mmCIF file of C-alpha atoms and ligand atoms in Angstrom:
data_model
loop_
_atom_site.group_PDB
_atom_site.id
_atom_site.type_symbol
_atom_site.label_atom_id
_atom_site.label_comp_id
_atom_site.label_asym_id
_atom_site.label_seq_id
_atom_site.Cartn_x
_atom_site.Cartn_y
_atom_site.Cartn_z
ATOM 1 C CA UNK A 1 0.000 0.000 0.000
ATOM 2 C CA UNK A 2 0.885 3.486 -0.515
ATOM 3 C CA UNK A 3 3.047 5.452 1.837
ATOM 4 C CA UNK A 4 1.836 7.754 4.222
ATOM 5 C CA UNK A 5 3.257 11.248 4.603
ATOM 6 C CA UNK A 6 2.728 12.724 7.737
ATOM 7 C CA UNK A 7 4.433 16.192 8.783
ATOM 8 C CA UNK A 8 5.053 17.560 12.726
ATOM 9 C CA UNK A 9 4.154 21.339 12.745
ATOM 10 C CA UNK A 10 4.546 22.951 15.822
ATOM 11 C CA UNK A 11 6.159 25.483 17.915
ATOM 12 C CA UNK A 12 9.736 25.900 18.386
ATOM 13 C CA UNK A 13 10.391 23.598 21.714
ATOM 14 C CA UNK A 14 6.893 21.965 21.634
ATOM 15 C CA UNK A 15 8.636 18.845 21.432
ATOM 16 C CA UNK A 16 8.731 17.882 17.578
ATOM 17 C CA UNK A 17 12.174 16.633 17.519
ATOM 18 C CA UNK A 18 11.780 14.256 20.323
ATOM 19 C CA UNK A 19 8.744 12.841 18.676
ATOM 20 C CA UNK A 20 9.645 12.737 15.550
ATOM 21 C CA UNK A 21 13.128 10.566 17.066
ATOM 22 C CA UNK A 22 10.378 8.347 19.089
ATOM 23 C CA UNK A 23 8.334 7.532 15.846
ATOM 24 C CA UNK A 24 11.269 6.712 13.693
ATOM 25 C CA UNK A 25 14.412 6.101 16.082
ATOM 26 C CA UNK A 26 17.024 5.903 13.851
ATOM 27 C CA UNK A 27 14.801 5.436 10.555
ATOM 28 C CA UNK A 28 15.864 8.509 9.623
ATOM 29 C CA UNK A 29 17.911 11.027 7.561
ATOM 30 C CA UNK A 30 19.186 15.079 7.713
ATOM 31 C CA UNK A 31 19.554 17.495 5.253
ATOM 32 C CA UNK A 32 18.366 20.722 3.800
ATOM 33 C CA UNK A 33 15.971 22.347 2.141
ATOM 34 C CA UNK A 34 17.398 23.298 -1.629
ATOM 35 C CA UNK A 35 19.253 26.607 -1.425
ATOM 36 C CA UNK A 36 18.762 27.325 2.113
ATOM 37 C CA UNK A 37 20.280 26.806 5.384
ATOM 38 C CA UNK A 38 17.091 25.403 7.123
ATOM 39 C CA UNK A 39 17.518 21.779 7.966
ATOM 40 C CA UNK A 40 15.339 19.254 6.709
ATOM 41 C CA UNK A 41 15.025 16.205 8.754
ATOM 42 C CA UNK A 42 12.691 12.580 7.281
ATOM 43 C CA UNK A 43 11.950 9.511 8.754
ATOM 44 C CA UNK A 44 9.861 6.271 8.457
ATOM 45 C CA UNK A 45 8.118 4.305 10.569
ATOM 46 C CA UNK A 46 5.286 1.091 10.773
ATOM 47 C CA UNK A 47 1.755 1.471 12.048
ATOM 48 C CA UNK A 48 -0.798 -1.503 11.813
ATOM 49 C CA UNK A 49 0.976 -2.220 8.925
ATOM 50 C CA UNK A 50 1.032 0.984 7.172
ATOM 51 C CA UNK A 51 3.989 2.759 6.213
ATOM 52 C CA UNK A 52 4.661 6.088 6.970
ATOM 53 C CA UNK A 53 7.289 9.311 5.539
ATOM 54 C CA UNK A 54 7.848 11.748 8.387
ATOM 55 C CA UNK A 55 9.081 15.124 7.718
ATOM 56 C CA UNK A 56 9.566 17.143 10.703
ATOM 57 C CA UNK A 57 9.132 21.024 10.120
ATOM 58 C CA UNK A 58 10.997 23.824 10.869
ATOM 59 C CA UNK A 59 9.624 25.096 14.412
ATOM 60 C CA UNK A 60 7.598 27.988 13.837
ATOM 61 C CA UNK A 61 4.690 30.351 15.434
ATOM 62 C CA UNK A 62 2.842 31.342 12.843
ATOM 63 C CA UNK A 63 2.412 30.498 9.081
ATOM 64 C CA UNK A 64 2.912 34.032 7.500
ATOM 65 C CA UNK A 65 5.968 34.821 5.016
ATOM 66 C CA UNK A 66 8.277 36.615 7.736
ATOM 67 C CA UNK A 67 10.474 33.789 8.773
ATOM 68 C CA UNK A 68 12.586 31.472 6.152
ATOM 69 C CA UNK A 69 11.426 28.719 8.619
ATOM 70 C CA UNK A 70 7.759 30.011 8.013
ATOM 71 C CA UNK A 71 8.024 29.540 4.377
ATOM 72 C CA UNK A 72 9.458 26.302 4.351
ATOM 73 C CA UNK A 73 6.872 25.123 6.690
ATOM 74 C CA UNK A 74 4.326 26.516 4.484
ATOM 75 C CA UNK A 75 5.604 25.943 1.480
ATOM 76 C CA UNK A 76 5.995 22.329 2.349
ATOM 77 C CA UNK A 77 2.037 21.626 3.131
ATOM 78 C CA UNK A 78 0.649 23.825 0.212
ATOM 79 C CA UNK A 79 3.437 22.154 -2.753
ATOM 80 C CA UNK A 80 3.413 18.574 -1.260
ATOM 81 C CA UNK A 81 0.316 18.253 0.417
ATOM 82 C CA UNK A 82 1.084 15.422 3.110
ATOM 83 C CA UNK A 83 -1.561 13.013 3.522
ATOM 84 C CA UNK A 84 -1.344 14.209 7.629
ATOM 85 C CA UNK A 85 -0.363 16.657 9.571
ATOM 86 C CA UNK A 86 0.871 15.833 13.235
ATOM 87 C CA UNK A 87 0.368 19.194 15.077
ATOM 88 C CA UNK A 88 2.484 19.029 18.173
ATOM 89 C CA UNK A 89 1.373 21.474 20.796
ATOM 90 C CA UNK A 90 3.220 22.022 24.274
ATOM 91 C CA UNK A 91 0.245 21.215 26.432
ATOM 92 C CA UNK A 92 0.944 23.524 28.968
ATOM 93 C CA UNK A 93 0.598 26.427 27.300
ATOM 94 C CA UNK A 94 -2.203 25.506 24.758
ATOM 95 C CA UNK A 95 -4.042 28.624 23.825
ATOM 96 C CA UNK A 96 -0.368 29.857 22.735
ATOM 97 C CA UNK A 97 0.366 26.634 20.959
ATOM 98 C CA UNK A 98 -3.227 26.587 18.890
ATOM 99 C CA UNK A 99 -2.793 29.681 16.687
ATOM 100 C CA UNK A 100 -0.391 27.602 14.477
ATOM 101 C CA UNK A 101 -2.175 24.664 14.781
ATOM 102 C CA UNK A 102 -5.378 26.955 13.739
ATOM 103 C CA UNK A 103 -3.730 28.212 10.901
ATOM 104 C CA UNK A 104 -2.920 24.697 9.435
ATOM 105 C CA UNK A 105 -6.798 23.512 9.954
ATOM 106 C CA UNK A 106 -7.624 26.768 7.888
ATOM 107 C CA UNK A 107 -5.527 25.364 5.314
ATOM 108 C CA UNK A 108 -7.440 22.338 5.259
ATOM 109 C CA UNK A 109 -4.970 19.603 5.386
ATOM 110 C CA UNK A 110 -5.926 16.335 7.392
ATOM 111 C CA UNK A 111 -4.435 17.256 11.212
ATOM 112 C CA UNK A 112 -4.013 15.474 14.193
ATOM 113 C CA UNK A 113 -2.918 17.066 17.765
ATOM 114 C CA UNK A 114 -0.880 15.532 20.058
ATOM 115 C CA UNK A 115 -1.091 17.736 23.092
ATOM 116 C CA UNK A 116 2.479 16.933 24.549
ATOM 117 C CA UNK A 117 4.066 17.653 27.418
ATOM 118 C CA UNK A 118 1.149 16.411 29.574
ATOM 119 C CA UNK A 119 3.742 15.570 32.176
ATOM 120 C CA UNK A 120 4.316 18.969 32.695
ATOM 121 C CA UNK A 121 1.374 19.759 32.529
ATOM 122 C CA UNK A 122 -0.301 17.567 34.862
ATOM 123 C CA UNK A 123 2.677 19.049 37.249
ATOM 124 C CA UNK A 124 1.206 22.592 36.935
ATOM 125 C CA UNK A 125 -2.268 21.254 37.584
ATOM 126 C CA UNK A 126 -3.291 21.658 34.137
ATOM 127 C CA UNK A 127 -5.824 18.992 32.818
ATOM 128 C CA UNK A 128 -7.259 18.743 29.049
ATOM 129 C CA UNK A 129 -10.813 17.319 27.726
ATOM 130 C CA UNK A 130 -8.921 15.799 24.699
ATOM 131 C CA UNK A 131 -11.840 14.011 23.813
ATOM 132 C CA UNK A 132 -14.113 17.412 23.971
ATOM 133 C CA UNK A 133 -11.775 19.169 21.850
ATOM 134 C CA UNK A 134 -11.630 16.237 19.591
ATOM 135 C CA UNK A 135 -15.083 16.633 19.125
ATOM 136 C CA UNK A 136 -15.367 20.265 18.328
ATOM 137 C CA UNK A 137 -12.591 20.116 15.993
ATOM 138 C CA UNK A 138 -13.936 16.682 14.498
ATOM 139 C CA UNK A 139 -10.286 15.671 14.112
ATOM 140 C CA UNK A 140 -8.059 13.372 16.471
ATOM 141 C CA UNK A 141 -6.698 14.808 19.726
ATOM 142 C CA UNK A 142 -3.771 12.418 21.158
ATOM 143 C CA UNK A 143 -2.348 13.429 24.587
ATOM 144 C CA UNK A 144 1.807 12.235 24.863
ATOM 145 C CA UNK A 145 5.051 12.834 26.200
ATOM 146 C CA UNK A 146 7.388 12.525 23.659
ATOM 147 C CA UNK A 147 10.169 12.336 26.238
ATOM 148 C CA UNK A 148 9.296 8.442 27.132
ATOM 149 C CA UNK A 149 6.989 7.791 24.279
ATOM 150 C CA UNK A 150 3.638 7.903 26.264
ATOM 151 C CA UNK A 151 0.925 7.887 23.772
ATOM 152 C CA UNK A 152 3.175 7.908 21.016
ATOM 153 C CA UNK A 153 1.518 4.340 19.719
ATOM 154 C CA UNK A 154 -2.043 5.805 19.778
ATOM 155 C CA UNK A 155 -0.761 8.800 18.072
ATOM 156 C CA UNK A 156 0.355 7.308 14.753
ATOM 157 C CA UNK A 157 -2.779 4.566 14.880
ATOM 158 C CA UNK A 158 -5.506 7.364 14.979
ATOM 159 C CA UNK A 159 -3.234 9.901 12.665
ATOM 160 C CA UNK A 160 -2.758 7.060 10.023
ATOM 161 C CA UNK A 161 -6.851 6.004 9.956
ATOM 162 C CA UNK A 162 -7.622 9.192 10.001
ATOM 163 C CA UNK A 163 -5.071 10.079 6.931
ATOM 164 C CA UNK A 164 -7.549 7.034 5.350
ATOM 165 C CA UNK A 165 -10.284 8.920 5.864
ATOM 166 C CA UNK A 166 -9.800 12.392 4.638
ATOM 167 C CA UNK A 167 -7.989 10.349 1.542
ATOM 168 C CA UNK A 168 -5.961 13.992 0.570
ATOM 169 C CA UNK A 169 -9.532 15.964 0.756
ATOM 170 C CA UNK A 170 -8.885 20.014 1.859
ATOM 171 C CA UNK A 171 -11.351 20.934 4.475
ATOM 172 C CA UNK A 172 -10.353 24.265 5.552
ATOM 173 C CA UNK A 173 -11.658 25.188 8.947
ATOM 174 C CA UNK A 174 -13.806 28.373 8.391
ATOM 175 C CA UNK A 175 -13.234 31.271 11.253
ATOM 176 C CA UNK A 176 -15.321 34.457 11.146
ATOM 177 C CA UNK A 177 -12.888 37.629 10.975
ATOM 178 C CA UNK A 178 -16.023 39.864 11.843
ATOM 179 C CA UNK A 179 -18.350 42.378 9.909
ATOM 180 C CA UNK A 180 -15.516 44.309 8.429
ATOM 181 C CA UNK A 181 -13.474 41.492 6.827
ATOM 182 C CA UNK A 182 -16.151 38.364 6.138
ATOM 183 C CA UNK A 183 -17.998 40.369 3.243
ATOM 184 C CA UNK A 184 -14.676 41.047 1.239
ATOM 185 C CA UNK A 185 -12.922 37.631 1.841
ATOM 186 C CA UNK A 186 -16.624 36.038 0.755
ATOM 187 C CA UNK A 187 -16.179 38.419 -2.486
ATOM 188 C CA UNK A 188 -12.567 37.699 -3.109
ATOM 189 C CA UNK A 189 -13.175 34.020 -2.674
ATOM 190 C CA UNK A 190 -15.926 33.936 -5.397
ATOM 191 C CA UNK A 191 -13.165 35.642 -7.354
ATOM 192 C CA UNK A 192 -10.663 33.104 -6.604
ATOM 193 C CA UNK A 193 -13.080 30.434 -7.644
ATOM 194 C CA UNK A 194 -13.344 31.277 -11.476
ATOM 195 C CA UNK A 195 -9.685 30.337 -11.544
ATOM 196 C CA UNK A 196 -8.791 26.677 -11.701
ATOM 197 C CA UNK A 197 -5.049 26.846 -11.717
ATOM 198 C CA UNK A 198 -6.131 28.949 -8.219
ATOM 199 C CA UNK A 199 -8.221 26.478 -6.338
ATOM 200 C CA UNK A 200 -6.411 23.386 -7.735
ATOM 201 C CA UNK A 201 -3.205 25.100 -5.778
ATOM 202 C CA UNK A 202 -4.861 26.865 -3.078
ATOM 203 C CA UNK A 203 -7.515 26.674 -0.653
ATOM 204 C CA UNK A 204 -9.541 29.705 -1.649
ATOM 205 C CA UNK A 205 -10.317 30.972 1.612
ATOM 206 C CA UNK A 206 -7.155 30.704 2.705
ATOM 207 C CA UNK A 207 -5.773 32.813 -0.440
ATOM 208 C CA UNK A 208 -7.717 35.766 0.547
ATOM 209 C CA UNK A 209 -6.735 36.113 3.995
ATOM 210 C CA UNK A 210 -3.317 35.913 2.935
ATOM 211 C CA UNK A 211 -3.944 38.985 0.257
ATOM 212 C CA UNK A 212 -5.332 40.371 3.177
ATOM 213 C CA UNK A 213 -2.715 39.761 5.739
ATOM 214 C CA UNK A 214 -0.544 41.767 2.564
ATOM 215 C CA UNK A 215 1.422 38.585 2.514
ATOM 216 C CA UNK A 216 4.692 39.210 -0.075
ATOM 217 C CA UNK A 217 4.721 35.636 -1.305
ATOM 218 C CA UNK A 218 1.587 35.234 -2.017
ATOM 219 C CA UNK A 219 0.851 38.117 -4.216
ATOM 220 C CA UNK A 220 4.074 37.426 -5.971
ATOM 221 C CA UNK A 221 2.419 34.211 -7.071
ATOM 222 C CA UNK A 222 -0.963 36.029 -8.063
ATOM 223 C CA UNK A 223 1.113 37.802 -10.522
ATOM 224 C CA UNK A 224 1.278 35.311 -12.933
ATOM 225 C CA UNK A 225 -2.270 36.475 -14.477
ATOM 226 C CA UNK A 226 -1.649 40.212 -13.600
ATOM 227 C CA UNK A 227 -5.175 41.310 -14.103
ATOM 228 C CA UNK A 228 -6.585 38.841 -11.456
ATOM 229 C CA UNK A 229 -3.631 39.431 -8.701
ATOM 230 C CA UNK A 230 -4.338 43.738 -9.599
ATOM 231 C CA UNK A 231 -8.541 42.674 -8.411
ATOM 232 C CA UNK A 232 -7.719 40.956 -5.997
ATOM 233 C CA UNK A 233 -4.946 43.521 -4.598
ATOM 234 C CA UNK A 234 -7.453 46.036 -4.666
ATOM 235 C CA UNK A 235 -9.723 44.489 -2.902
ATOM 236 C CA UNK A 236 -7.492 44.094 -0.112
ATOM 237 C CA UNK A 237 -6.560 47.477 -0.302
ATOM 238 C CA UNK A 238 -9.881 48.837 -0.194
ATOM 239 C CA UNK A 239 -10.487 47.160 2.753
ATOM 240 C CA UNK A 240 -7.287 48.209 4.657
ATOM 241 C CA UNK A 241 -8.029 51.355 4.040
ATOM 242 C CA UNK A 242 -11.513 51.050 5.627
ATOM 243 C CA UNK A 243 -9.825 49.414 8.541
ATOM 244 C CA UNK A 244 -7.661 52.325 8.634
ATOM 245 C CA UNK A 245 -9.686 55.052 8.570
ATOM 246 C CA UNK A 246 -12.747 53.753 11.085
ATOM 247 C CA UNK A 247 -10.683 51.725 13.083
ATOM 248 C CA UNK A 248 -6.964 52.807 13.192
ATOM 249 C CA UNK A 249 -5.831 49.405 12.070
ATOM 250 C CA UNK A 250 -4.397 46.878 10.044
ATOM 251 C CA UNK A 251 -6.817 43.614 8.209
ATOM 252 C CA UNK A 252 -3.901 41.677 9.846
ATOM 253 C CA UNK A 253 -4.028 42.718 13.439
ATOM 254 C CA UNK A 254 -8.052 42.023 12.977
ATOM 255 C CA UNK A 255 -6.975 38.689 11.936
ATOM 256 C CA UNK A 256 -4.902 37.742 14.598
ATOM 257 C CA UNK A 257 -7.754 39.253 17.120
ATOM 258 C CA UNK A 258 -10.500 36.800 15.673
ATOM 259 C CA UNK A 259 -7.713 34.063 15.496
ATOM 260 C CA UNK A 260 -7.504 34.175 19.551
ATOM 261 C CA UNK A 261 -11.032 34.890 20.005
ATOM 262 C CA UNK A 262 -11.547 32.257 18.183
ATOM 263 C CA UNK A 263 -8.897 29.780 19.901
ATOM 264 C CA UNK A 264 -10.265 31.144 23.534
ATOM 265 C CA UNK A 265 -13.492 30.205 22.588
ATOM 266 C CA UNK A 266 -12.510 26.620 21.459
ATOM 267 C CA UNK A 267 -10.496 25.813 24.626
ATOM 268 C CA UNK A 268 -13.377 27.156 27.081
ATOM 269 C CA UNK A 269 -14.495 24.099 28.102
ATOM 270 C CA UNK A 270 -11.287 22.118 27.097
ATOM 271 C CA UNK A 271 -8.521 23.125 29.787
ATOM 272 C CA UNK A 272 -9.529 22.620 33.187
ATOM 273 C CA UNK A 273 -6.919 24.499 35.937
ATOM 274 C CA UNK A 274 -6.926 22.371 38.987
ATOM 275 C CA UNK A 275 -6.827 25.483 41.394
ATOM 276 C CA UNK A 276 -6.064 23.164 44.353
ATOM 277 C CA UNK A 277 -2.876 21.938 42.059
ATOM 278 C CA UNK A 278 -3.889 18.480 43.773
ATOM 279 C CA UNK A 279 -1.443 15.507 41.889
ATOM 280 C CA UNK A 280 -2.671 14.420 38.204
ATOM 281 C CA UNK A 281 -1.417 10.751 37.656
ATOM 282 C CA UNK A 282 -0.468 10.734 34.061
HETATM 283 P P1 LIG B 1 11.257 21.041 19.100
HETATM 284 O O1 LIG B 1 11.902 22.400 19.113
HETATM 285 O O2 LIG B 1 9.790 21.148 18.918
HETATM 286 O O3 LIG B 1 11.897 20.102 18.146
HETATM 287 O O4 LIG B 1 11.422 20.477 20.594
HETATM 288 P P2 LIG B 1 12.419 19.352 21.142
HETATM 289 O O5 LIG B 1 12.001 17.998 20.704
HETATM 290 O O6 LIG B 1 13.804 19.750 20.861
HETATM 291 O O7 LIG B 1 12.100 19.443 22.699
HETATM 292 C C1 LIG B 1 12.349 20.605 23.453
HETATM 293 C C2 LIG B 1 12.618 20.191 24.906
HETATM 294 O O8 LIG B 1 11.439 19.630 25.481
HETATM 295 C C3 LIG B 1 13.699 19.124 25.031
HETATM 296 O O9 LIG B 1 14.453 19.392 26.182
HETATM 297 C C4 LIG B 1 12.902 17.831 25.212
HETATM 298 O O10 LIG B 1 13.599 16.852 25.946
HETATM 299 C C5 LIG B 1 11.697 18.313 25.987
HETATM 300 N N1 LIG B 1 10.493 17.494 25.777
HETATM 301 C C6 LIG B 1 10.018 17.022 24.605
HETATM 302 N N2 LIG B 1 8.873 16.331 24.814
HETATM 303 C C7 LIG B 1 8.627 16.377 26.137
HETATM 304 C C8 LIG B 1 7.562 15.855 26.974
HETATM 305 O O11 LIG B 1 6.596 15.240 26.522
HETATM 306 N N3 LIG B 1 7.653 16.130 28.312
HETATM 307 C C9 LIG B 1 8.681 16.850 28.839
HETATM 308 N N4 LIG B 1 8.668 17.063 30.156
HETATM 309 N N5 LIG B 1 9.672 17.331 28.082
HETATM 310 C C10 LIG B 1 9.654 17.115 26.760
HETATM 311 MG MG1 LIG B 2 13.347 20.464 16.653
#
């Protein structure tokens, strides 16, 4: 059967490296992305008889164009288009940890979370509804600790059927970015839509917020039918200069506000404090 490709996205120091060395111990091989310094580490690895490619991404916060790491991470999910994404997420500082992880969902790709660290965790008295946040998110939620491979197994069983599932289907996770932004990224997406060599590269939704976040690499792309990336520029600059005017700010920053609202929102019933930081067994 075919191979699986799986990428770990996550924050720098969620814990990536360490479970991307527990999945595929020393199945695995270093080198670099072409032309650039960043390092590009794959591995393999068994599940239930499935075979699986890891590729463990460049640590990174966010999925914009400011960082080379950023690019490469991006770059990587939109041009090869893993069958899985593993998001690793330090599970004591969650909210944090979820914008990325937020930002891949929008992109549509097939995710998993492993909410790692849930040693430390459990030491600060943090505890998780996985399984509620599963739900919500309708994808698989996997608590570990990379460190002595605690969950690890379950991990790569769900992340694999689920892979099966989705079978390579995009479906981006849809956030509201409020009354100012949803009409034009609803107009610039119909736009996007009446170009093929668009949507068969892109999600289309997650095109416009990136002409809206002003993103460099994007629009560079766009240029290749000039007329379209000039509508679609315009657009976004119409709209930034609404933001600008009536609200003193950027479509970006609005972005990034609905992002979190949208994160704390999600997690409101998920994380559970213990205030009396009584001893979690995990
Ligand atoms: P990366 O930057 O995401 O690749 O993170 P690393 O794999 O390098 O891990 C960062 C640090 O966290 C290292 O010191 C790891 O040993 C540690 N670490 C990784 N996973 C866990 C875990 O589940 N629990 C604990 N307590 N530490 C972990
Ligand atoms: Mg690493």
């Amino acid at each position: 059967s075919k191979r699986i490709r799986i990428a770990l996205a996550g924050n720098p120091n969620a814990g990536k490296t360490t479970l991307f060395n527990a999945i595929t111990g020393a199945r695995q091989h270093v080198g670099n992305y072409p032309g650039i310094t960043v390092e590009k580490k794959e591995g393999f690895a068994s599940s239930g008889g499935r075979e699986l490619h890891l590729v463990d991404l460049p640590g990174t916060y966010s999925l914009t164009a400011y960082t080379q790491e950023e690019l490469v991470a991006r770059n990587y999910l939109i041009d090869e288009r893993p069958e899985a994404v593993i998001g690793v997420l330090n599970a004591s500082a969650l909210e944090r940890n979820m914008y990325l992880a937020v930002q891949v969902l929008e992109m549509g790709l097939p995710m998993a979370l492993a909410l790692n660290m849930m040693d430390e965790a459990a030491k600060q008295g943090i505890r998780i509804d996985a399984a509620r946040l599963s739900e919500h998110l309708g994808i698989p939620v996997v608590e570990t600790v990379a460190r002595n491979g605690k969950g690890v197994e379950g991990l790569l069983t769900q992340t694999a059927a689920y892979a099966e599932q989705r079978a390579g289907s995009w479906e981006p996770l849809e956030i509201s970015y409020g009354p100012d932004l949803d009409p034009v990224i609803s107009e610039m997406v119909e736009r996007i839509e009446t170009e093929k060599f668009l949507t068969d590269r892109y999600p289309s939704r997650w095109l416009a917020l990136k002409y809206l976040e002003n993103d460099d690499e994007i629009r560079v792309v766009g240029r290749k039918t000039d007329k379209l990336a000039e509508e679609l520029e315009a657009m976004a600059a119409k709209v930034a200069e609404h933001c600008k005017k009536t609200l003193s700010t950027y479509p970006e920053a609005i972005i990034a506000d609905y992002r979190y609202g949208y994160i704390t929102s999600l997690l409101r019933d998920v994380i559970v404090r213990d205030t009396d930081r009584q001893r979690i067994d995990f």
